[in-house]
Short mmCIF file of C-alpha atoms and ligand atoms in Angstrom, two decimals:
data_model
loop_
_atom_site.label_atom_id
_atom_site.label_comp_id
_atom_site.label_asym_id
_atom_site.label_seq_id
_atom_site.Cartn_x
_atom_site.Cartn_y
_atom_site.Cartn_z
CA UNK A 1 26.49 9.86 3.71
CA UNK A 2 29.44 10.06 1.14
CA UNK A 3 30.30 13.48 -0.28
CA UNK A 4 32.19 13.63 -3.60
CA UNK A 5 34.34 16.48 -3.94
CA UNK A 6 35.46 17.44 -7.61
CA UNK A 7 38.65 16.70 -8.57
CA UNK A 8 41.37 18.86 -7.48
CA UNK A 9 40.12 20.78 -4.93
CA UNK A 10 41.93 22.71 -2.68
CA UNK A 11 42.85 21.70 1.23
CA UNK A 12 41.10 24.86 2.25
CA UNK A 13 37.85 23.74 0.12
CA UNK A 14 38.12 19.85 1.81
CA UNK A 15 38.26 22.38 5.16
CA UNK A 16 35.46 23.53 4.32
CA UNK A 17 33.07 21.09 3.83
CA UNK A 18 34.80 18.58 6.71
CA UNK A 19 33.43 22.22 9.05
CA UNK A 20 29.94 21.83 7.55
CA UNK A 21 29.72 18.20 8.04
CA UNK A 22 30.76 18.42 11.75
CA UNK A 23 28.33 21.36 12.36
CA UNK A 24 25.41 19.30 10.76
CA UNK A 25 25.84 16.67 13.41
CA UNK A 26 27.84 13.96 11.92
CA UNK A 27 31.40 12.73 12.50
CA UNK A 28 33.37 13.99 8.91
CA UNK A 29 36.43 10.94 8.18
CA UNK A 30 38.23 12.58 4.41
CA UNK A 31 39.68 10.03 2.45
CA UNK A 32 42.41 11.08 0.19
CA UNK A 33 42.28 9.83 -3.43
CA UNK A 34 45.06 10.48 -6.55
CA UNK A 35 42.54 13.12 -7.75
CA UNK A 36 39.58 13.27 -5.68
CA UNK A 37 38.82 13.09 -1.83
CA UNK A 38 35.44 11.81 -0.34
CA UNK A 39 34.39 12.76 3.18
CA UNK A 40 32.94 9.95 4.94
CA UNK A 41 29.88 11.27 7.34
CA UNK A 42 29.30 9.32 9.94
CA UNK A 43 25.58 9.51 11.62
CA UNK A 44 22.29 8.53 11.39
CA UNK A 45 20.95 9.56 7.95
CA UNK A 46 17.58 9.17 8.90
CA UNK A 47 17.11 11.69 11.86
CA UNK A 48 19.90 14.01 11.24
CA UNK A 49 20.22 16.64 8.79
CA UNK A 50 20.17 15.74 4.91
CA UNK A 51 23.60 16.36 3.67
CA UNK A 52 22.32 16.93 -0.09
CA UNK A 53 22.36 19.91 0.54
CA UNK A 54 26.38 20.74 0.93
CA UNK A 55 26.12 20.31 -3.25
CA UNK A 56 25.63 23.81 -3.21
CA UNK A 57 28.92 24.43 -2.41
CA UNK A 58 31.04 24.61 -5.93
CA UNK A 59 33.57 22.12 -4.69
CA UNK A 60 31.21 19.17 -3.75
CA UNK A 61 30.43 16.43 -7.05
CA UNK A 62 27.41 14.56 -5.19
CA UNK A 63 26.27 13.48 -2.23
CA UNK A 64 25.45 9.67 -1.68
CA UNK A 65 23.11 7.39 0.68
CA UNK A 66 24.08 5.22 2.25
CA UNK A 67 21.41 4.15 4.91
CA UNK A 68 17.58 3.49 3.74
CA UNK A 69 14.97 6.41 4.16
CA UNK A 70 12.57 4.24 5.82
CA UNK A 71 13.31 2.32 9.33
CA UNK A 72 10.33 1.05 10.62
CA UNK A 73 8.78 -0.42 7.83
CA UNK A 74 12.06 -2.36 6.98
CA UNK A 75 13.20 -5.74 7.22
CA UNK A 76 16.06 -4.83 9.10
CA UNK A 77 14.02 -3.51 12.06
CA UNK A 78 12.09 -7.02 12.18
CA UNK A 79 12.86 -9.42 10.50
CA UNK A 80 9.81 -11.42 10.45
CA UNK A 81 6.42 -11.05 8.60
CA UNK A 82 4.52 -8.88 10.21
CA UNK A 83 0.91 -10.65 11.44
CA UNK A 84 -1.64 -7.98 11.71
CA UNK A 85 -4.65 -8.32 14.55
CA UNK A 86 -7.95 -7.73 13.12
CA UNK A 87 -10.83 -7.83 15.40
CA UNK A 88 -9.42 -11.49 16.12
CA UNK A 89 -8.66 -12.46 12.36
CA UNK A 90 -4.99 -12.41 11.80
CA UNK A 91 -3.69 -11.31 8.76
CA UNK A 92 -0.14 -11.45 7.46
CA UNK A 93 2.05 -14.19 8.48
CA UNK A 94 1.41 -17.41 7.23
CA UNK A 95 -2.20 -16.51 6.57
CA UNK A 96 -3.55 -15.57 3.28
CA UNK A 97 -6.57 -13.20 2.95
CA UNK A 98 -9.42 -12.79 0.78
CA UNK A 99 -11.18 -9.52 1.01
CA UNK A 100 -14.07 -9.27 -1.53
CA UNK A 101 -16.87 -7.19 -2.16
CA UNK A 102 -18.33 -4.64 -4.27
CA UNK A 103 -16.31 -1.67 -5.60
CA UNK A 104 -19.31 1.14 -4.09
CA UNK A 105 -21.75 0.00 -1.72
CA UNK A 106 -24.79 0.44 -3.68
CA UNK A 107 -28.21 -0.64 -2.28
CA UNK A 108 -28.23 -2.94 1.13
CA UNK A 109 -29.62 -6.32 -1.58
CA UNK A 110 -26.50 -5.79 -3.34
CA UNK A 111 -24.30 -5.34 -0.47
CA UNK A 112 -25.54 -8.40 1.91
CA UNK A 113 -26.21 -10.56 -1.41
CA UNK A 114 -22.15 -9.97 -2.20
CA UNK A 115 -21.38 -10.54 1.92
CA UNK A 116 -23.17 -13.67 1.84
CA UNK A 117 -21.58 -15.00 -1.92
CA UNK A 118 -17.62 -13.87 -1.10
CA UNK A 119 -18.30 -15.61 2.89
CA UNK A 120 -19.46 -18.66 1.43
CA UNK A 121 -16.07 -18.84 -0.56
CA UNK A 122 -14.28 -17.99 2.36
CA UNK A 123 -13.33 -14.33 2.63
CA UNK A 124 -13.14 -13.00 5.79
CA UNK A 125 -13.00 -9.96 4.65
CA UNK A 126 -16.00 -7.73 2.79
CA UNK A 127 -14.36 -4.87 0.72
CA UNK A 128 -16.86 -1.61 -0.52
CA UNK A 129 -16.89 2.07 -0.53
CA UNK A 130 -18.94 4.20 0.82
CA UNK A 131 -16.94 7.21 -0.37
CA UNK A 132 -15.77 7.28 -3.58
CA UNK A 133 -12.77 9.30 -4.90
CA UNK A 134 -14.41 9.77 -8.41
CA UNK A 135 -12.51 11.00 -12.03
CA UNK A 136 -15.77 13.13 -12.46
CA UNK A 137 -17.48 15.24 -9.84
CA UNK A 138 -20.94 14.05 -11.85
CA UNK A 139 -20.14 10.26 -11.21
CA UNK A 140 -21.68 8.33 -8.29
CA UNK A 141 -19.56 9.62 -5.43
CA UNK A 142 -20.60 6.83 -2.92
CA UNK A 143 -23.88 6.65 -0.60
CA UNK A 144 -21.61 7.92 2.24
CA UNK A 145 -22.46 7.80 6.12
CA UNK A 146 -25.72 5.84 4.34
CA UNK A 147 -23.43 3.63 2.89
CA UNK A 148 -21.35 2.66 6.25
CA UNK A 149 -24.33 2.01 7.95
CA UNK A 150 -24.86 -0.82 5.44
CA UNK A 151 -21.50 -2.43 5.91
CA UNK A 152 -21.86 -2.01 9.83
CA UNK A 153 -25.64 -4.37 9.00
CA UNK A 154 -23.40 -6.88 6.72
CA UNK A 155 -20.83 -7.37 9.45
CA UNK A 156 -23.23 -8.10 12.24
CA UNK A 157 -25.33 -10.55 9.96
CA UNK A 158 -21.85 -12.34 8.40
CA UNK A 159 -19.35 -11.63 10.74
CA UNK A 160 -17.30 -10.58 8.01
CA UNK A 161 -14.78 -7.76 8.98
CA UNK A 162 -15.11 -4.21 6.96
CA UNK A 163 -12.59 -2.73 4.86
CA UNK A 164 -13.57 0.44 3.01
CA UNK A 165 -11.84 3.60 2.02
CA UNK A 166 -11.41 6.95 3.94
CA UNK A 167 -11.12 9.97 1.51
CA UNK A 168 -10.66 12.71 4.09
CA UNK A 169 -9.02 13.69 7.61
CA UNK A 170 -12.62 15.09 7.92
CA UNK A 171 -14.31 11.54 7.84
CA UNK A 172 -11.55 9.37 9.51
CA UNK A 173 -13.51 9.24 13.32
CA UNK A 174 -16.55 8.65 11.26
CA UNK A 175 -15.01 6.10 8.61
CA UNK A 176 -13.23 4.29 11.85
CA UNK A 177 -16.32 4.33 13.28
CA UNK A 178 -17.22 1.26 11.43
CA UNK A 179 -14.26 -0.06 9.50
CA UNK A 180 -12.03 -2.83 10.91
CA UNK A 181 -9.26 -1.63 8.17
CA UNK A 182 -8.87 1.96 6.77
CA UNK A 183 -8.23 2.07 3.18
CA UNK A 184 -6.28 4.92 2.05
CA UNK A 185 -6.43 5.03 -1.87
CA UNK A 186 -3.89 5.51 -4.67
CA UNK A 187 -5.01 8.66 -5.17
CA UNK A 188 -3.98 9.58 -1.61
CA UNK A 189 -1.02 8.01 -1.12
CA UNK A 190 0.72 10.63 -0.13
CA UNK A 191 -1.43 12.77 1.52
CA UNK A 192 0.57 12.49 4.59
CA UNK A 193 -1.79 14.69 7.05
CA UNK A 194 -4.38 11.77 5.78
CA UNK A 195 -2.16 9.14 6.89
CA UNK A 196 -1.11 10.57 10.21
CA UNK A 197 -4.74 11.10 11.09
CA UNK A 198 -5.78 8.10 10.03
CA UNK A 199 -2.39 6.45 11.92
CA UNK A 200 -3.92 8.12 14.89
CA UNK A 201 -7.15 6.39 15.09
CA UNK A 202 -5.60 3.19 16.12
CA UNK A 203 -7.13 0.92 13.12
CA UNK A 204 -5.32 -0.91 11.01
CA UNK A 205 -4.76 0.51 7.47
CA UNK A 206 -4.23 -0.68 4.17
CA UNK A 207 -2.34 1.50 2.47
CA UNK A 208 -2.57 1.69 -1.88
CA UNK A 209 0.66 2.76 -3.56
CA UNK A 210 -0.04 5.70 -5.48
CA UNK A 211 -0.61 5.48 -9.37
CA UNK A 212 2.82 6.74 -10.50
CA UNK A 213 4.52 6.13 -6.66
CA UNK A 214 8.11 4.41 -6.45
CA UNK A 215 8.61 1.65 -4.36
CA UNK A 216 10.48 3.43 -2.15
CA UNK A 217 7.58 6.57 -1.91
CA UNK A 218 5.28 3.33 -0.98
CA UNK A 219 7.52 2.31 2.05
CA UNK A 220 7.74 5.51 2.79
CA UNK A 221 4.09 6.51 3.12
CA UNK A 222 3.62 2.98 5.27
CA UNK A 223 6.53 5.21 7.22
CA UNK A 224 4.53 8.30 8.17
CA UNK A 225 1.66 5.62 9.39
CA UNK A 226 4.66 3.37 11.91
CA UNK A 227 5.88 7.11 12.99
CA UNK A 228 3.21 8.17 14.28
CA UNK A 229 2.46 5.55 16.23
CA UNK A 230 0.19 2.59 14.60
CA UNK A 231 2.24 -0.73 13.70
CA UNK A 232 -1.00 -2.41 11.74
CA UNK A 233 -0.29 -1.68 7.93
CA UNK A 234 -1.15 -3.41 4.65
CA UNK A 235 1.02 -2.30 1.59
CA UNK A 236 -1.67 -2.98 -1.35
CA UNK A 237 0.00 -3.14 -4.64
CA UNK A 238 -3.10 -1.73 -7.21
CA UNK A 239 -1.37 -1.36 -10.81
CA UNK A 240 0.61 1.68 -11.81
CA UNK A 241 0.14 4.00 -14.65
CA UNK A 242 1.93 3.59 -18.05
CA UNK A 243 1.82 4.18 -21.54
CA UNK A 244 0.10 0.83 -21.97
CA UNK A 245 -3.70 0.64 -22.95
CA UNK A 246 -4.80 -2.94 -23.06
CA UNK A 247 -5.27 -2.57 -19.40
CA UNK A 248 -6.25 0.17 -16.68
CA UNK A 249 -3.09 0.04 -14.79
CA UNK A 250 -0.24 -2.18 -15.27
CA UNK A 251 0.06 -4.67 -12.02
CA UNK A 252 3.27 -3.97 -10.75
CA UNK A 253 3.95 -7.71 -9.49
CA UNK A 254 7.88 -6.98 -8.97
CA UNK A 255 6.94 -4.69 -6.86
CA UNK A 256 5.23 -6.86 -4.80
CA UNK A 257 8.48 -9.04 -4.74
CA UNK A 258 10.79 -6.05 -3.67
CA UNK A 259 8.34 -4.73 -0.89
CA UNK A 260 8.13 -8.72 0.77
CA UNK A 261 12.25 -8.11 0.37
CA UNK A 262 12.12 -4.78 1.73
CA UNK A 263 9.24 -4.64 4.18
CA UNK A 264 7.91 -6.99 7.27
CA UNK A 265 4.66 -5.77 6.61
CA UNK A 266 2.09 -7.64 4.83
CA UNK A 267 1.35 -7.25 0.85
CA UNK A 268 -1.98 -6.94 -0.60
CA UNK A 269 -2.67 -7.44 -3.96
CA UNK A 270 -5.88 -5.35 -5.84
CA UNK A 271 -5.87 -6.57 -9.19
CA UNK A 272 -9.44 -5.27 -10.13
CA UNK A 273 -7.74 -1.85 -10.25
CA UNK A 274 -4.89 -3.68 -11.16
CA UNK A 275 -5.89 -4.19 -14.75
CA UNK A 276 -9.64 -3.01 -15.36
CA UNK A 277 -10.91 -5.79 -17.02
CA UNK A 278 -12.94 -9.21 -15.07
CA UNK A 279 -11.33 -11.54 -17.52
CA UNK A 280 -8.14 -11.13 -16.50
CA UNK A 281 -8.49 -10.97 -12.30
CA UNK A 282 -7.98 -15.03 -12.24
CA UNK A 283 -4.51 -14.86 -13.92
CA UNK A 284 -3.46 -12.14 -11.44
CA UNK A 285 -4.48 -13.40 -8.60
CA UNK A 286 -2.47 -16.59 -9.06
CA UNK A 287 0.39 -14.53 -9.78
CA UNK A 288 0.24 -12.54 -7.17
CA UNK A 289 -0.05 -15.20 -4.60
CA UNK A 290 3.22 -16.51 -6.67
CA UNK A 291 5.21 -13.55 -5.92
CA UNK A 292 4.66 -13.36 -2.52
CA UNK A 293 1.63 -12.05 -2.01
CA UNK A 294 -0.16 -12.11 1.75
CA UNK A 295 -3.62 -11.55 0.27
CA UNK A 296 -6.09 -10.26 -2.05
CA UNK A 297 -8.57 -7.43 -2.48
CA UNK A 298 -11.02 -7.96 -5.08
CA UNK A 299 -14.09 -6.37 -6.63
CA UNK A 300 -16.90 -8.89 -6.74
CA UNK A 301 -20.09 -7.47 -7.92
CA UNK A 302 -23.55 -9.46 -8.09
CA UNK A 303 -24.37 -7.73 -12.05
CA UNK A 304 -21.44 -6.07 -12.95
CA UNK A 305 -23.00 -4.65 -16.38
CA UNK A 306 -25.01 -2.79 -13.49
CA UNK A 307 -22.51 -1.13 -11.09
CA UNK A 308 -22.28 2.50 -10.32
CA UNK A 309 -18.31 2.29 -10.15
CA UNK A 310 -15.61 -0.12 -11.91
CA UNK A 311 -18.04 -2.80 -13.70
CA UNK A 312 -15.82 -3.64 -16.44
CA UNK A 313 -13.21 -5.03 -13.80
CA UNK A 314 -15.54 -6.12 -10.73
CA UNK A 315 -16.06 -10.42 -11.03
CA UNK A 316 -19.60 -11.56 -10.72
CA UNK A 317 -20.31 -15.07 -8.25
CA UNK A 318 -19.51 -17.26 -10.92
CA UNK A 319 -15.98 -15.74 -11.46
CA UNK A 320 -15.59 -15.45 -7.96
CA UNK A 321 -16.10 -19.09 -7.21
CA UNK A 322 -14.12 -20.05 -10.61
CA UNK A 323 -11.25 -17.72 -8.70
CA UNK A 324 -11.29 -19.11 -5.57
CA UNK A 325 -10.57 -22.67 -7.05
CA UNK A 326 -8.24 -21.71 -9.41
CA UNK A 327 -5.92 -20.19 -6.49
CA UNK A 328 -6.18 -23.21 -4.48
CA UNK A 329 -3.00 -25.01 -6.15
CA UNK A 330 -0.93 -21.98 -5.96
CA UNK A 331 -1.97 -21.36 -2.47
CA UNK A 332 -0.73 -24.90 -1.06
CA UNK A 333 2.49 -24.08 -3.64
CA UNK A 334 3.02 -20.86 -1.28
CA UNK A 335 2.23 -22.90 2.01
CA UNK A 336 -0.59 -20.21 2.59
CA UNK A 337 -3.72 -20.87 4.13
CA UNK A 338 -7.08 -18.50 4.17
CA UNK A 339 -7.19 -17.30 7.15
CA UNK A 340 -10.09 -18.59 9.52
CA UNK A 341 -13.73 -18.25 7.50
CA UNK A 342 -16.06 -20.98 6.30
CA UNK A 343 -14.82 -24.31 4.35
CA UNK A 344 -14.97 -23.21 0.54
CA UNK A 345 -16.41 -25.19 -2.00
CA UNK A 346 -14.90 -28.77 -2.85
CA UNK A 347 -11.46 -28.83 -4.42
CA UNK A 348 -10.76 -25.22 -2.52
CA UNK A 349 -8.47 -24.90 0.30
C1 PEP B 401 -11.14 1.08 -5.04
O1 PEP B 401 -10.59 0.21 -4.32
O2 PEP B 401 -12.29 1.01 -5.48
C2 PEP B 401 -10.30 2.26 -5.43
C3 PEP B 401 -10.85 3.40 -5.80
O3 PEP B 401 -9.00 1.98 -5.37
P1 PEP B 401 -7.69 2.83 -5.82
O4 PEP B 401 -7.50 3.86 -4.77
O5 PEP B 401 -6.63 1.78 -5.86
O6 PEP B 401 -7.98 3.42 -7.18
MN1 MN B 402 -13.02 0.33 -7.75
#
């Protein structure tokens, strides 16, 4: 870290804050301007003491960074993309992903009908929740344990792996009971005792960056999950919130760029939640996989003027299969593949 002192201060002042830095842990180097002197401290800003702190002293100006807050998500600690072991799908890498499926898990028809549809067009994949982080307490909160028994049925008849959100430390042995990937939503992003426990059950997660989250709050979350122990994350870009109504969220696609700069780990893209509206999934999804993207999470719905959660924005079959065409050029642009999963329909990758 770099502290500023203010101009002019005194030798006995530079004393003093050179004595701080050295009893905080770090090796203190002054540097002597015309005016002002910086003290150099030299030490890992990570695991050592923050030095922000010493700007409580009246002769300090600011304290700088120099070093990242986040190691083991970073590209510096491996420099690769990160390929992520799923049950024996790999995801991450030069593999792209489709993972489709309802927004709630609704009735067992509606669940296997949307396994079968999104399979067919080669997810591998099925997305739906069983618990449902709701605006309103009197909206459809999600069928619950009910509900994972259903997506346990629609992975043994597909094959297709299970991706659906945990809302609570309380559920994660029950949640990971079934799931191949935890979700942790926006709306828990940071609810870091939620990602440690979660970290702890040894799945993979996808992780959602929280509705007004920086980029560098993201990484960091992803952090607490590689601290404690559990290399397989997903950072899932899902739209942020702004002053802009035309759509739910605004898809944050640059930061999708930055965080395939910044990160080894994978990048999902949700653009259901993304933008809130079916008509304009298609667009997004070929920009996402244009920016980098390692793969996609998207509502699909079998009558979405009938869902319980998120119709306006979940695609129906038709879409779906209009989609999965429509990404195919951008796809072989990216030299991405879907991952493993049945041949799509003609013209598809
Ligand atoms: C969802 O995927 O249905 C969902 C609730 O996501 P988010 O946490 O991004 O709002
Ligand atoms: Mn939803």
């Amino acid at each position: 870290m770099i502290i500023v002192l203010r101009p002019h201060a005194t030798a006995e002042q530079i004393e003093q804050v050179v004595r701080e830095v050295t009893e905080l842990g770090y090796q203190p180097s002054p540097i002597t301007g015309v005016t002002q002197t910086i003290v150099a401290a030299i030490g890992d800003e990570r695991t050592q003491a923050n030095l922000e702190s010493l700007t409580a002293l009246p002769q300090v100006e600011s304290v700088l960074r120099v070093q990242k807050r986040y190691k083991l998500v970073s590209r510096e600690s491996h420099p690769g993309d990160t390929e992520i072991p799923v049950d024996g799908l790999r995801i991450g890498g030069g593999n792209f992903s489709l993972m489709a499926g309802p927004c709630s898990v609704e009735s067992r028809a509606q669940l296997l009908e949307t396994a079968r549809a999104v399979k067919a067009l080669g997810a591998t994949v099925l997305r739906g929740g069983a618990y449902k982080p709701r605006t309103s307490p009197y909206e459809f909160q999600g069928l619950g344990p009910d509900g994972l028994k259903l997506l346990a049925e629609a992975r043994e008849e597909t094959g297709l792996k299970i991706i659906t959100e945990v809302l609570s430390e309380r559920d994660v042995a029950r949640v990971a009971g079934v799931a191949d990937i935890l979700q942790i939503g926006a709306r828990n992003a940071q609810n870091f005792q939620l990602l440690i426990e979660a970290a702890r059950s040894g799945k993979p997660i996808l992780l959602k960056r929280g509705m007004s989250e920086r980029i560098e709050e993201w990484l960091l979350g992803a952090e607490y999950i590689l601290a404690h122990g559990n290399p397989n994350v997903f950072l899932c870009e899902r739209g942020i919130r702004t002053f802009e109504t035309w759509t739910r969220n605004t898809l944050d696609l640059a930061a999708v760029a930055i965080a395939k700069k910044e990160s080894h780990l994978p990048v999902i893209v949700d653009p259901s939640q993304g933008c809130g509206r079916a008509d304009l999934v298609i667009a997004l999804c070929c920009g996402a996989i244009a920016v980098g993207a390692d793969g996609l999470l998207i509502e699909v719905h079998p009558k979405p003027a009938e869902a319980m959660s998120d119709g306006h924005q979940q695609v129906d079959f038709d879409l779906f299969a209009k989609l999965r065409a429509a990404i195919t050029p951008f796809l072989e642009a990216a030299k991405k593949s879907v991952s493993p999963g049945e041949a799509g329909p003609e013209g598809c990758v």
